[in-house]
GROMACS .gro file of N, CA, C and O in nm:
model
  556
    1SER      N    1  -0.706   0.859  -0.755
    1SER     CA    2  -0.622   0.779  -0.668
    1SER      C    3  -0.546   0.867  -0.571
    1SER      O    4  -0.431   0.845  -0.541
    2ASP      N    5  -0.612   0.972  -0.519
    2ASP     CA    6  -0.545   1.060  -0.425
    2ASP      C    7  -0.519   0.993  -0.291
    2ASP      O    8  -0.410   0.997  -0.239
    3LYS      N    9  -0.619   0.924  -0.232
    3LYS     CA   10  -0.598   0.854  -0.106
    3LYS      C   11  -0.523   0.723  -0.129
    3LYS      O   12  -0.435   0.687  -0.051
    4HIS      N   13  -0.558   0.651  -0.233
    4HIS     CA   14  -0.491   0.526  -0.267
    4HIS      C   15  -0.372   0.559  -0.357
    4HIS      O   16  -0.375   0.535  -0.477
    5SER      N   17  -0.269   0.613  -0.297
    5SER     CA   18  -0.159   0.672  -0.375
    5SER      C   19  -0.032   0.588  -0.376
    5SER      O   20   0.073   0.638  -0.414
    6ASN      N   21  -0.041   0.460  -0.336
    6ASN     CA   22   0.079   0.378  -0.326
    6ASN      C   23   0.095   0.281  -0.441
    6ASN      O   24   0.151   0.173  -0.425
    7GLY      N   25   0.045   0.319  -0.557
    7GLY     CA   26   0.065   0.238  -0.675
    7GLY      C   27  -0.066   0.186  -0.732
    7GLY      O   28  -0.173   0.202  -0.674
    8TRP      N   29  -0.052   0.123  -0.845
    8TRP     CA   30  -0.168   0.067  -0.915
    8TRP      C   31  -0.119  -0.046  -1.004
    8TRP      O   32   0.000  -0.056  -1.034
    9GLY      N   33  -0.211  -0.131  -1.044
    9GLY     CA   34  -0.175  -0.239  -1.136
    9GLY      C   35  -0.298  -0.289  -1.208
    9GLY      O   36  -0.411  -0.270  -1.163
   10ILE      N   37  -0.274  -0.353  -1.320
   10ILE     CA   38  -0.381  -0.412  -1.400
   10ILE      C   39  -0.329  -0.541  -1.463
   10ILE      O   40  -0.213  -0.548  -1.504
   11ALA      N   41  -0.413  -0.643  -1.464
   11ALA     CA   42  -0.381  -0.770  -1.529
   11ALA      C   43  -0.488  -0.795  -1.634
   11ALA      O   44  -0.608  -0.794  -1.603
   12ILE      N   45  -0.444  -0.816  -1.757
   12ILE     CA   46  -0.535  -0.832  -1.870
   12ILE      C   47  -0.510  -0.969  -1.932
   12ILE      O   48  -0.399  -0.998  -1.977
   13TYR      N   49  -0.613  -1.051  -1.932
   13TYR     CA   50  -0.601  -1.183  -1.995
   13TYR      C   51  -0.626  -1.167  -2.144
   13TYR      O   52  -0.724  -1.108  -2.187
   14GLU      N   53  -0.532  -1.220  -2.222
   14GLU     CA   54  -0.545  -1.221  -2.368
   14GLU      C   55  -0.526  -1.366  -2.411
   14GLU      O   56  -0.413  -1.414  -2.420
   15GLY      N   57  -0.637  -1.436  -2.433
   15GLY     CA   58  -0.629  -1.579  -2.458
   15GLY      C   59  -0.574  -1.648  -2.334
   15GLY      O   60  -0.621  -1.624  -2.224
   16ARG      N   61  -0.470  -1.728  -2.352
   16ARG     CA   62  -0.406  -1.795  -2.237
   16ARG      C   63  -0.297  -1.711  -2.175
   16ARG      O   64  -0.240  -1.747  -2.073
   17GLY      N   65  -0.266  -1.597  -2.237
   17GLY     CA   66  -0.162  -1.510  -2.186
   17GLY      C   67  -0.215  -1.408  -2.087
   17GLY      O   68  -0.334  -1.381  -2.079
   18LEU      N   69  -0.124  -1.351  -2.011
   18LEU     CA   70  -0.158  -1.250  -1.911
   18LEU      C   71  -0.064  -1.132  -1.928
   18LEU      O   72   0.057  -1.146  -1.913
   19ARG      N   73  -0.119  -1.019  -1.962
   19ARG     CA   74  -0.041  -0.896  -1.977
   19ARG      C   75  -0.063  -0.812  -1.851
   19ARG      O   76  -0.177  -0.787  -1.813
   20THR      N   77   0.045  -0.774  -1.784
   20THR     CA   78   0.032  -0.695  -1.661
   20THR      C   79   0.110  -0.565  -1.671
   20THR      O   80   0.215  -0.558  -1.737
   21PHE      N   81   0.058  -0.464  -1.606
   21PHE     CA   82   0.123  -0.335  -1.593
   21PHE      C   83   0.107  -0.292  -1.448
   21PHE      O   84  -0.001  -0.308  -1.390
   22SER      N   85   0.212  -0.238  -1.388
   22SER     CA   86   0.202  -0.187  -1.252
   22SER      C   87   0.304  -0.078  -1.230
   22SER      O   88   0.405  -0.069  -1.300
   23ASP      N   89   0.277   0.006  -1.131
   23ASP     CA   90   0.362   0.120  -1.102
   23ASP      C   91   0.345   0.157  -0.955
   23ASP      O   92   0.239   0.136  -0.897
   24THR      N   93   0.449   0.212  -0.894
   24THR     CA   94   0.440   0.257  -0.755
   24THR      C   95   0.384   0.399  -0.745
   24THR      O   96   0.349   0.443  -0.637
   25LEU      N   97   0.375   0.469  -0.857
   25LEU     CA   98   0.317   0.604  -0.856
   25LEU      C   99   0.165   0.597  -0.848
   25LEU      O  100   0.105   0.498  -0.892
   26PRO      N  101   0.100   0.700  -0.797
   26PRO     CA  102  -0.046   0.704  -0.805
   26PRO      C  103  -0.090   0.697  -0.951
   26PRO      O  104  -0.024   0.752  -1.040
   27ALA      N  105  -0.199   0.630  -0.976
   27ALA     CA  106  -0.247   0.614  -1.114
   27ALA      C  107  -0.265   0.748  -1.183
   27ALA      O  108  -0.236   0.763  -1.302
   28ALA      N  109  -0.311   0.848  -1.110
   28ALA     CA  110  -0.336   0.981  -1.169
   28ALA      C  111  -0.208   1.051  -1.213
   28ALA      O  112  -0.212   1.142  -1.294
   29GLU      N  113  -0.093   1.006  -1.161
   29GLU     CA  114   0.035   1.069  -1.194
   29GLU      C  115   0.127   0.980  -1.278
   29GLU      O  116   0.237   1.020  -1.313
   30SER      N  117   0.084   0.859  -1.309
   30SER     CA  118   0.170   0.760  -1.371
   30SER      C  119   0.171   0.770  -1.524
   30SER      O  120   0.066   0.755  -1.588
   31PRO      N  121   0.289   0.791  -1.584
   31PRO     CA  122   0.297   0.786  -1.730
   31PRO      C  123   0.259   0.649  -1.786
   31PRO      O  124   0.202   0.639  -1.894
   32LEU      N  125   0.286   0.544  -1.709
   32LEU     CA  126   0.249   0.410  -1.752
   32LEU      C  127   0.096   0.394  -1.756
   32LEU      O  128   0.042   0.335  -1.849
   33ALA      N  129   0.028   0.450  -1.658
   33ALA     CA  130  -0.119   0.446  -1.658
   33ALA      C  131  -0.175   0.520  -1.779
   33ALA      O  132  -0.272   0.477  -1.840
   34GLU      N  133  -0.112   0.631  -1.813
   34GLU     CA  134  -0.153   0.706  -1.932
   34GLU      C  135  -0.137   0.620  -2.058
   34GLU      O  136  -0.225   0.616  -2.144
   35MET      N  137  -0.024   0.550  -2.067
   35MET     CA  138  -0.001   0.463  -2.182
   35MET      C  139  -0.106   0.352  -2.189
   35MET      O  140  -0.162   0.324  -2.294
   36VAL      N  141  -0.134   0.288  -2.073
   36VAL     CA  142  -0.231   0.180  -2.069
   36VAL      C  143  -0.371   0.232  -2.105
   36VAL      O  144  -0.447   0.162  -2.172
   37SER      N  145  -0.402   0.354  -2.065
   37SER     CA  146  -0.534   0.409  -2.099
   37SER      C  147  -0.552   0.426  -2.249
   37SER      O  148  -0.664   0.429  -2.298
   38ASN      N  149  -0.443   0.435  -2.322
   38ASN     CA  150  -0.449   0.445  -2.468
   38ASN      C  151  -0.428   0.312  -2.538
   38ASN      O  152  -0.432   0.305  -2.660
   39TYR      N  153  -0.407   0.205  -2.461
   39TYR     CA  154  -0.385   0.072  -2.516
   39TYR      C  155  -0.519   0.013  -2.560
   39TYR      O  156  -0.617   0.017  -2.484
   40PRO      N  157  -0.528  -0.042  -2.679
   40PRO     CA  158  -0.655  -0.098  -2.726
   40PRO      C  159  -0.683  -0.235  -2.662
   40PRO      O  160  -0.651  -0.339  -2.718
   41ILE      N  161  -0.742  -0.233  -2.545
   41ILE     CA  162  -0.766  -0.356  -2.468
   41ILE      C  163  -0.890  -0.427  -2.523
   41ILE      O  164  -0.998  -0.368  -2.533
   42LYS      N  165  -0.872  -0.554  -2.557
   42LYS     CA  166  -0.983  -0.641  -2.597
   42LYS      C  167  -0.971  -0.768  -2.516
   42LYS      O  168  -0.884  -0.852  -2.541
   43THR      N  169  -1.056  -0.781  -2.415
   43THR     CA  170  -1.048  -0.896  -2.326
   43THR      C  171  -1.184  -0.926  -2.265
   43THR      O  172  -1.271  -0.838  -2.260
   44LEU      N  173  -1.198  -1.048  -2.219
   44LEU     CA  174  -1.318  -1.086  -2.144
   44LEU      C  175  -1.290  -1.086  -1.994
   44LEU      O  176  -1.383  -1.087  -1.914
   45ASN      N  177  -1.161  -1.088  -1.956
   45ASN     CA  178  -1.123  -1.096  -1.815
   45ASN      C  179  -1.007  -1.004  -1.785
   45ASN      O  180  -0.903  -1.010  -1.851
   46MET      N  181  -1.024  -0.921  -1.684
   46MET     CA  182  -0.915  -0.837  -1.636
   46MET      C  183  -0.945  -0.797  -1.493
   46MET      O  184  -1.060  -0.799  -1.450
   47ILE      N  185  -0.840  -0.765  -1.419
   47ILE     CA  186  -0.858  -0.711  -1.284
   47ILE      C  187  -0.762  -0.594  -1.269
   47ILE      O  188  -0.657  -0.587  -1.333
   48SER      N  189  -0.800  -0.500  -1.183
   48SER     CA  190  -0.713  -0.387  -1.156
   48SER      C  191  -0.719  -0.355  -1.007
   48SER      O  192  -0.809  -0.398  -0.936
   49HIS      N  193  -0.623  -0.277  -0.964
   49HIS     CA  194  -0.611  -0.245  -0.822
   49HIS      C  195  -0.540  -0.112  -0.806
   49HIS      O  196  -0.442  -0.086  -0.876
   50ILE      N  197  -0.591  -0.027  -0.719
   50ILE     CA  198  -0.516   0.090  -0.677
   50ILE      C  199  -0.483   0.069  -0.530
   50ILE      O  200  -0.566   0.024  -0.452
   51ARG      N  201  -0.359   0.099  -0.493
   51ARG     CA  202  -0.307   0.056  -0.363
   51ARG      C  203  -0.304   0.168  -0.260
   51ARG      O  204  -0.259   0.278  -0.286
   52TYR      N  205  -0.353   0.133  -0.143
   52TYR     CA  206  -0.337   0.212  -0.022
   52TYR      C  207  -0.261   0.123   0.074
   52TYR      O  208  -0.317   0.028   0.129
   53ALA      N  209  -0.132   0.147   0.089
   53ALA     CA  210  -0.045   0.055   0.163
   53ALA      C  211  -0.079   0.052   0.311
   53ALA      O  212  -0.073   0.154   0.379
   54THR      N  213  -0.115  -0.066   0.360
   54THR     CA  214  -0.131  -0.089   0.503
   54THR      C  215  -0.026  -0.187   0.553
   54THR      O  216   0.005  -0.190   0.670
   55GLN      N  217   0.026  -0.271   0.463
   55GLN     CA  218   0.135  -0.362   0.495
   55GLN      C  219   0.232  -0.361   0.378
   55GLN      O  220   0.192  -0.347   0.263
   56GLY      N  221   0.357  -0.378   0.408
   56GLY     CA  222   0.458  -0.377   0.303
   56GLY      C  223   0.501  -0.235   0.270
   56GLY      O  224   0.427  -0.139   0.292
   57LYS      N  225   0.621  -0.224   0.218
   57LYS     CA  226   0.674  -0.092   0.182
   57LYS      C  227   0.587  -0.028   0.075
   57LYS      O  228   0.550  -0.090  -0.022
   58SER      N  229   0.559   0.100   0.094
   58SER     CA  230   0.467   0.168   0.003
   58SER      C  231   0.529   0.200  -0.132
   58SER      O  232   0.457   0.221  -0.229
   59ASP      N  233   0.661   0.204  -0.141
   59ASP     CA  234   0.726   0.241  -0.267
   59ASP      C  235   0.799   0.124  -0.333
   59ASP      O  236   0.887   0.142  -0.414
   60ASP      N  237   0.757   0.001  -0.301
   60ASP     CA  238   0.822  -0.119  -0.354
   60ASP      C  239   0.732  -0.182  -0.459
   60ASP      O  240   0.619  -0.225  -0.430
   61LEU      N  241   0.779  -0.191  -0.582
   61LEU     CA  242   0.701  -0.247  -0.692
   61LEU      C  243   0.657  -0.390  -0.663
   61LEU      O  244   0.550  -0.434  -0.707
   62ALA      N  245   0.736  -0.464  -0.585
   62ALA     CA  246   0.700  -0.602  -0.551
   62ALA      C  247   0.572  -0.611  -0.469
   62ALA      O  248   0.510  -0.717  -0.460
   63ASN      N  249   0.529  -0.500  -0.410
   63ASN     CA  250   0.409  -0.499  -0.327
   63ASN      C  251   0.285  -0.448  -0.400
   63ASN      O  252   0.177  -0.441  -0.341
   64VAL      N  253   0.299  -0.413  -0.526
   64VAL     CA  254   0.185  -0.360  -0.602
   64VAL      C  255   0.106  -0.475  -0.663
   64VAL      O  256   0.161  -0.564  -0.726
   65HIS      N  257  -0.024  -0.472  -0.642
   65HIS     CA  258  -0.115  -0.573  -0.696
   65HIS      C  259  -0.149  -0.538  -0.840
   65HIS      O  260  -0.138  -0.424  -0.879
   66PRO      N  261  -0.202  -0.629  -0.920
   66PRO     CA  262  -0.227  -0.770  -0.889
   66PRO      C  263  -0.100  -0.853  -0.896
   66PRO      O  264  -0.006  -0.819  -0.967
   67PHE      N  265  -0.102  -0.961  -0.820
   67PHE     CA  266   0.008  -1.057  -0.821
   67PHE      C  267  -0.026  -1.167  -0.919
   67PHE      O  268  -0.144  -1.191  -0.948
   68GLN      N  269   0.075  -1.235  -0.971
   68GLN     CA  270   0.047  -1.345  -1.063
   68GLN      C  271   0.141  -1.462  -1.037
   68GLN      O  272   0.254  -1.443  -0.997
   69ARG      N  273   0.087  -1.581  -1.061
   69ARG     CA  274   0.163  -1.705  -1.051
   69ARG      C  275   0.108  -1.801  -1.157
   69ARG      O  276  -0.009  -1.795  -1.194
   70GLU      N  277   0.192  -1.895  -1.198
   70GLU     CA  278   0.151  -1.997  -1.296
   70GLU      C  279   0.138  -2.130  -1.226
   70GLU      O  280   0.220  -2.168  -1.144
   71LEU      N  281   0.031  -2.203  -1.257
   71LEU     CA  282   0.010  -2.338  -1.208
   71LEU      C  283  -0.064  -2.415  -1.316
   71LEU      O  284  -0.164  -2.364  -1.370
   72TRP      N  285  -0.015  -2.534  -1.353
   72TRP     CA  286  -0.074  -2.619  -1.456
   72TRP      C  287  -0.079  -2.550  -1.592
   72TRP      O  288  -0.166  -2.576  -1.675
   73GLY      N  289   0.012  -2.459  -1.617
   73GLY     CA  290   0.012  -2.386  -1.744
   73GLY      C  291  -0.094  -2.278  -1.751
   73GLY      O  292  -0.121  -2.223  -1.858
   74ILE      N  293  -0.154  -2.246  -1.637
   74ILE     CA  294  -0.257  -2.142  -1.629
   74ILE      C  295  -0.200  -2.024  -1.550
   74ILE      O  296  -0.144  -2.043  -1.441
   75GLN      N  297  -0.216  -1.904  -1.601
   75GLN     CA  298  -0.174  -1.783  -1.530
   75GLN      C  299  -0.285  -1.738  -1.436
   75GLN      O  300  -0.395  -1.708  -1.480
   76PHE      N  301  -0.257  -1.737  -1.307
   76PHE     CA  302  -0.352  -1.690  -1.207
   76PHE      C  303  -0.310  -1.549  -1.164
   76PHE      O  304  -0.192  -1.520  -1.152
   77SER      N  305  -0.408  -1.463  -1.140
   77SER     CA  306  -0.379  -1.329  -1.088
   77SER      C  307  -0.472  -1.302  -0.970
   77SER      O  308  -0.580  -1.361  -0.959
   78PHE      N  309  -0.427  -1.213  -0.881
   78PHE     CA  310  -0.497  -1.190  -0.755
   78PHE      C  311  -0.472  -1.050  -0.706
   78PHE      O  312  -0.359  -1.000  -0.712
   79CYS      N  313  -0.576  -0.985  -0.656
   79CYS     CA  314  -0.558  -0.860  -0.582
   79CYS      C  315  -0.660  -0.859  -0.468
   79CYS      O  316  -0.758  -0.933  -0.470
   80HIS      N  317  -0.633  -0.775  -0.369
   80HIS     CA  318  -0.713  -0.778  -0.247
   80HIS      C  319  -0.705  -0.643  -0.179
   80HIS      O  320  -0.600  -0.579  -0.178
   81ASN      N  321  -0.815  -0.600  -0.121
   81ASN     CA  322  -0.818  -0.479  -0.038
   81ASN      C  323  -0.842  -0.520   0.107
   81ASN      O  324  -0.924  -0.608   0.133
   82GLY      N  325  -0.773  -0.456   0.199
   82GLY     CA  326  -0.792  -0.484   0.341
   82GLY      C  327  -0.673  -0.557   0.401
   82GLY      O  328  -0.573  -0.582   0.334
   83ASP      N  329  -0.686  -0.588   0.528
   83ASP     CA  330  -0.579  -0.656   0.601
   83ASP      C  331  -0.616  -0.801   0.627
   83ASP      O  332  -0.732  -0.834   0.650
   84VAL      N  333  -0.514  -0.887   0.626
   84VAL     CA  334  -0.530  -1.028   0.659
   84VAL      C  335  -0.427  -1.056   0.770
   84VAL      O  336  -0.314  -1.096   0.742
   85PRO      N  337  -0.464  -1.030   0.895
   85PRO     CA  338  -0.367  -1.036   1.005
   85PRO      C  339  -0.290  -1.167   1.017
   85PRO      O  340  -0.174  -1.167   1.055
   86THR      N  341  -0.352  -1.280   0.984
   86THR     CA  342  -0.281  -1.407   0.997
   86THR      C  343  -0.170  -1.423   0.893
   86THR      O  344  -0.091  -1.516   0.901
   87PHE      N  345  -0.165  -1.332   0.796
   87PHE     CA  346  -0.059  -1.334   0.695
   87PHE      C  347   0.025  -1.206   0.704
   87PHE      O  348   0.074  -1.155   0.604
   88SER      N  349   0.041  -1.156   0.823
   88SER     CA  350   0.115  -1.033   0.847
   88SER      C  351   0.256  -1.038   0.790
   88SER      O  352   0.321  -1.142   0.792
   89SER      N  353   0.301  -0.925   0.739
   89SER     CA  354   0.436  -0.918   0.683
   89SER      C  355   0.543  -0.932   0.791
   89SER      O  356   0.660  -0.951   0.760
   90SER      N  357   0.505  -0.927   0.918
   90SER     CA  358   0.603  -0.944   1.025
   90SER      C  359   0.638  -1.091   1.046
   90SER      O  360   0.735  -1.122   1.115
   91LEU      N  361   0.560  -1.181   0.987
   91LEU     CA  362   0.588  -1.324   0.999
   91LEU      C  363   0.677  -1.372   0.884
   91LEU      O  364   0.668  -1.322   0.773
   92HIS      N  365   0.758  -1.471   0.912
   92HIS     CA  366   0.834  -1.538   0.805
   92HIS      C  367   0.734  -1.616   0.721
   92HIS      O  368   0.640  -1.676   0.774
   93PRO      N  369   0.751  -1.618   0.587
   93PRO     CA  370   0.654  -1.688   0.502
   93PRO      C  371   0.627  -1.833   0.544
   93PRO      O  372   0.515  -1.882   0.529
   94MET      N  373   0.725  -1.903   0.598
   94MET     CA  374   0.702  -2.042   0.640
   94MET      C  375   0.617  -2.049   0.766
   94MET      O  376   0.572  -2.156   0.805
   95ASP      N  377   0.596  -1.935   0.834
   95ASP     CA  378   0.511  -1.932   0.952
   95ASP      C  379   0.367  -1.896   0.920
   95ASP      O  380   0.282  -1.895   1.010
   96HIS      N  381   0.339  -1.866   0.794
   96HIS     CA  382   0.202  -1.836   0.755
   96HIS      C  383   0.119  -1.964   0.761
   96HIS      O  384   0.171  -2.074   0.739
   97PRO      N  385  -0.010  -1.950   0.787
   97PRO     CA  386  -0.096  -2.069   0.791
   97PRO      C  387  -0.097  -2.142   0.657
   97PRO      O  388  -0.074  -2.083   0.552
   98LYS      N  389  -0.126  -2.271   0.665
   98LYS     CA  390  -0.142  -2.353   0.544
   98LYS      C  391  -0.291  -2.382   0.528
   98LYS      O  392  -0.364  -2.391   0.625
   99PHE      N  393  -0.333  -2.396   0.403
   99PHE     CA  394  -0.471  -2.432   0.375
   99PHE      C  395  -0.475  -2.576   0.326
   99PHE      O  396  -0.383  -2.622   0.259
  100GLY      N  397  -0.585  -2.642   0.353
  100GLY     CA  398  -0.607  -2.775   0.296
  100GLY      C  399  -0.496  -2.873   0.329
  100GLY      O  400  -0.451  -2.882   0.443
  101LYS      N  401  -0.449  -2.943   0.227
  101LYS     CA  402  -0.350  -3.049   0.243
  101LYS      C  403  -0.206  -3.000   0.224
  101LYS      O  404  -0.114  -3.080   0.223
  102ALA      N  405  -0.185  -2.871   0.207
  102ALA     CA  406  -0.050  -2.819   0.182
  102ALA      C  407   0.040  -2.846   0.303
  102ALA      O  408   0.003  -2.820   0.416
  103LYS      N  409   0.159  -2.899   0.274
  103LYS     CA  410   0.260  -2.922   0.376
  103LYS      C  411   0.378  -2.830   0.348
  103LYS      O  412   0.396  -2.782   0.237
  104ASP      N  413   0.461  -2.809   0.450
  104ASP     CA  414   0.575  -2.719   0.433
  104ASP      C  415   0.661  -2.755   0.313
  104ASP      O  416   0.702  -2.670   0.236
  105ILE      N  417   0.687  -2.885   0.294
  105ILE     CA  418   0.775  -2.928   0.185
  105ILE      C  419   0.713  -2.901   0.048
  105ILE      O  420   0.783  -2.891  -0.052
  106GLU      N  421   0.581  -2.890   0.043
  106GLU     CA  422   0.510  -2.868  -0.083
  106GLU      C  423   0.493  -2.721  -0.118
  106GLU      O  424   0.436  -2.689  -0.220
  107ARG      N  425   0.536  -2.633  -0.033
  107ARG     CA  426   0.518  -2.490  -0.060
  107ARG      C  427   0.617  -2.445  -0.167
  107ARG      O  428   0.734  -2.422  -0.139
  108ILE      N  429   0.569  -2.432  -0.288
  108ILE     CA  430   0.656  -2.385  -0.396
  108ILE      C  431   0.627  -2.239  -0.430
  108ILE      O  432   0.707  -2.175  -0.496
  109PHE      N  433   0.513  -2.188  -0.385
  109PHE     CA  434   0.479  -2.048  -0.410
  109PHE      C  435   0.514  -1.967  -0.286
  109PHE      O  436   0.470  -1.999  -0.175
  110HIS      N  437   0.595  -1.864  -0.306
  110HIS     CA  438   0.640  -1.779  -0.197
  110HIS      C  439   0.622  -1.633  -0.236
  110HIS      O  440   0.639  -1.598  -0.353
  111PRO      N  441   0.590  -1.547  -0.139
  111PRO     CA  442   0.577  -1.405  -0.170
  111PRO      C  443   0.710  -1.346  -0.216
  111PRO      O  444   0.816  -1.382  -0.165
  112VAL      N  445   0.704  -1.256  -0.311
  112VAL     CA  446   0.821  -1.179  -0.354
  112VAL      C  447   0.830  -1.052  -0.271
  112VAL      O  448   0.936  -1.014  -0.224
  113GLY      N  449   0.716  -0.987  -0.251
  113GLY     CA  450   0.709  -0.867  -0.169
  113GLY      C  451   0.679  -0.902  -0.025
  113GLY      O  452   0.693  -1.017   0.018
  114ASP      N  453   0.633  -0.803   0.050
  114ASP     CA  454   0.605  -0.827   0.191
  114ASP      C  455   0.465  -0.782   0.232
  114ASP      O  456   0.445  -0.725   0.338
  115THR      N  457   0.367  -0.812   0.147
  115THR     CA  458   0.228  -0.782   0.182
  115THR      C  459   0.156  -0.909   0.228
  115THR      O  460   0.190  -1.020   0.186
  116ASP      N  461   0.058  -0.889   0.313
  116ASP     CA  462  -0.025  -1.000   0.356
  116ASP      C  463  -0.108  -1.055   0.240
  116ASP      O  464  -0.134  -1.175   0.232
  117SER      N  465  -0.146  -0.969   0.147
  117SER     CA  466  -0.226  -1.013   0.032
  117SER      C  467  -0.151  -1.113  -0.055
  117SER      O  468  -0.206  -1.216  -0.096
  118GLU      N  469  -0.025  -1.085  -0.083
  118GLU     CA  470   0.054  -1.178  -0.166
  118GLU      C  471   0.079  -1.308  -0.090
  118GLU      O  472   0.075  -1.417  -0.149
  119ALA      N  473   0.102  -1.299   0.041
  119ALA     CA  474   0.122  -1.421   0.121
  119ALA      C  475  -0.005  -1.507   0.120
  119ALA      O  476   0.003  -1.629   0.107
  120LEU      N  477  -0.121  -1.444   0.128
  120LEU     CA  478  -0.247  -1.517   0.120
  120LEU      C  479  -0.262  -1.583  -0.016
  120LEU      O  480  -0.300  -1.701  -0.026
  121PHE      N  481  -0.232  -1.511  -0.123
  121PHE     CA  482  -0.240  -1.566  -0.258
  121PHE      C  483  -0.149  -1.689  -0.272
  121PHE      O  484  -0.191  -1.792  -0.324
  122CYS      N  485  -0.026  -1.679  -0.224
  122CYS     CA  486   0.066  -1.793  -0.232
  122CYS      C  487   0.013  -1.912  -0.152
  122CYS      O  488   0.025  -2.027  -0.197
  123ALA      N  489  -0.047  -1.888  -0.037
  123ALA     CA  490  -0.105  -1.997   0.042
  123ALA      C  491  -0.218  -2.064  -0.034
  123ALA      O  492  -0.230  -2.187  -0.034
  124MET      N  493  -0.301  -1.986  -0.100
  124MET     CA  494  -0.410  -2.045  -0.180
  124MET      C  495  -0.355  -2.126  -0.297
  124MET      O  496  -0.404  -2.236  -0.326
  125MET      N  497  -0.251  -2.075  -0.362
  125MET     CA  498  -0.192  -2.148  -0.475
  125MET      C  499  -0.128  -2.278  -0.426
  125MET      O  500  -0.140  -2.382  -0.491
  126ASN      N  501  -0.059  -2.274  -0.312
  126ASN     CA  502  -0.001  -2.396  -0.256
  126ASN      C  503  -0.109  -2.497  -0.219
  126ASN      O  504  -0.092  -2.618  -0.239
  127ALA      N  505  -0.222  -2.450  -0.168
  127ALA     CA  506  -0.332  -2.539  -0.132
  127ALA      C  507  -0.391  -2.604  -0.258
  127ALA      O  508  -0.421  -2.725  -0.257
  128LEU      N  509  -0.408  -2.527  -0.364
  128LEU     CA  510  -0.458  -2.584  -0.490
  128LEU      C  511  -0.365  -2.692  -0.542
  128LEU      O  512  -0.408  -2.800  -0.583
  129ARG      N  513  -0.235  -2.662  -0.540
  129ARG     CA  514  -0.136  -2.758  -0.589
  129ARG      C  515  -0.135  -2.885  -0.505
  129ARG      O  516  -0.121  -2.995  -0.558
  130ALA      N  517  -0.151  -2.873  -0.373
  130ALA     CA  518  -0.151  -2.990  -0.285
  130ALA      C  519  -0.277  -3.073  -0.302
  130ALA      O  520  -0.274  -3.196  -0.289
  131GLU      N  521  -0.388  -3.010  -0.334
  131GLU     CA  522  -0.516  -3.080  -0.345
  131GLU      C  523  -0.535  -3.150  -0.479
  131GLU      O  524  -0.594  -3.257  -0.486
  132TYR      N  525  -0.484  -3.089  -0.586
  132TYR     CA  526  -0.509  -3.140  -0.721
  132TYR      C  527  -0.379  -3.160  -0.797
  132TYR      O  528  -0.294  -3.072  -0.798
  133GLU      N  529  -0.366  -3.274  -0.865
  133GLU     CA  530  -0.249  -3.299  -0.949
  133GLU      C  531  -0.261  -3.228  -1.084
  133GLU      O  532  -0.161  -3.197  -1.147
  134SER      N  533  -0.384  -3.205  -1.126
  134SER     CA  534  -0.411  -3.134  -1.250
  134SER      C  535  -0.531  -3.044  -1.224
  134SER      O  536  -0.599  -3.058  -1.123
  135PRO      N  537  -0.557  -2.952  -1.316
  135PRO     CA  538  -0.668  -2.859  -1.288
  135PRO      C  539  -0.799  -2.934  -1.266
  135PRO      O  540  -0.832  -3.025  -1.341
  136PRO      N  541  -0.873  -2.896  -1.163
  136PRO     CA  542  -1.003  -2.959  -1.141
  136PRO      C  543  -1.100  -2.917  -1.252
  136PRO      O  544  -1.087  -2.807  -1.307
  137THR      N  545  -1.191  -3.006  -1.284
  137THR     CA  546  -1.289  -2.970  -1.386
  137THR      C  547  -1.398  -2.886  -1.323
  137THR      O  548  -1.430  -2.902  -1.204
  138LEU      N  549  -1.452  -2.798  -1.400
  138LEU     CA  550  -1.560  -2.712  -1.351
  138LEU      C  551  -1.694  -2.779  -1.380
  138LEU      O  552  -1.709  -2.848  -1.481
  139PRO      N  553  -1.792  -2.757  -1.292
  139PRO     CA  554  -1.924  -2.820  -1.313
  139PRO      C  555  -1.991  -2.767  -1.440
  139PRO      O  556  -1.964  -2.665  -1.489
   0.00000   0.00000   0.00000
């Protein structure tokens, strides 16, 4: 994680629970990463991310992926590489685009940090909530 030196995170699903670890230090230098590497992980689903900051403060834990939100009693997690200009951190969150049927009054998910990735995640979560009253069934 020499080039991607602006933090790291991991989200581990354990049953219906979500265990997350994140740090603003590079993974190669993080004592927390060392601890997680020795953690006996048993899971079918997990995501991880090493950060190269292009938007948002590079030393702010709130900007380290993966992000998580709860909807319908389900823990959702999200991480993303790259830029999403329409969700720029220079915009106020209420000025970000809406997806689907989401209206301003229905926006209950808001970014904590100032990355475009978290703003995009919140927009997707708001769109899901506006479209479905309960979790959609899978085919």
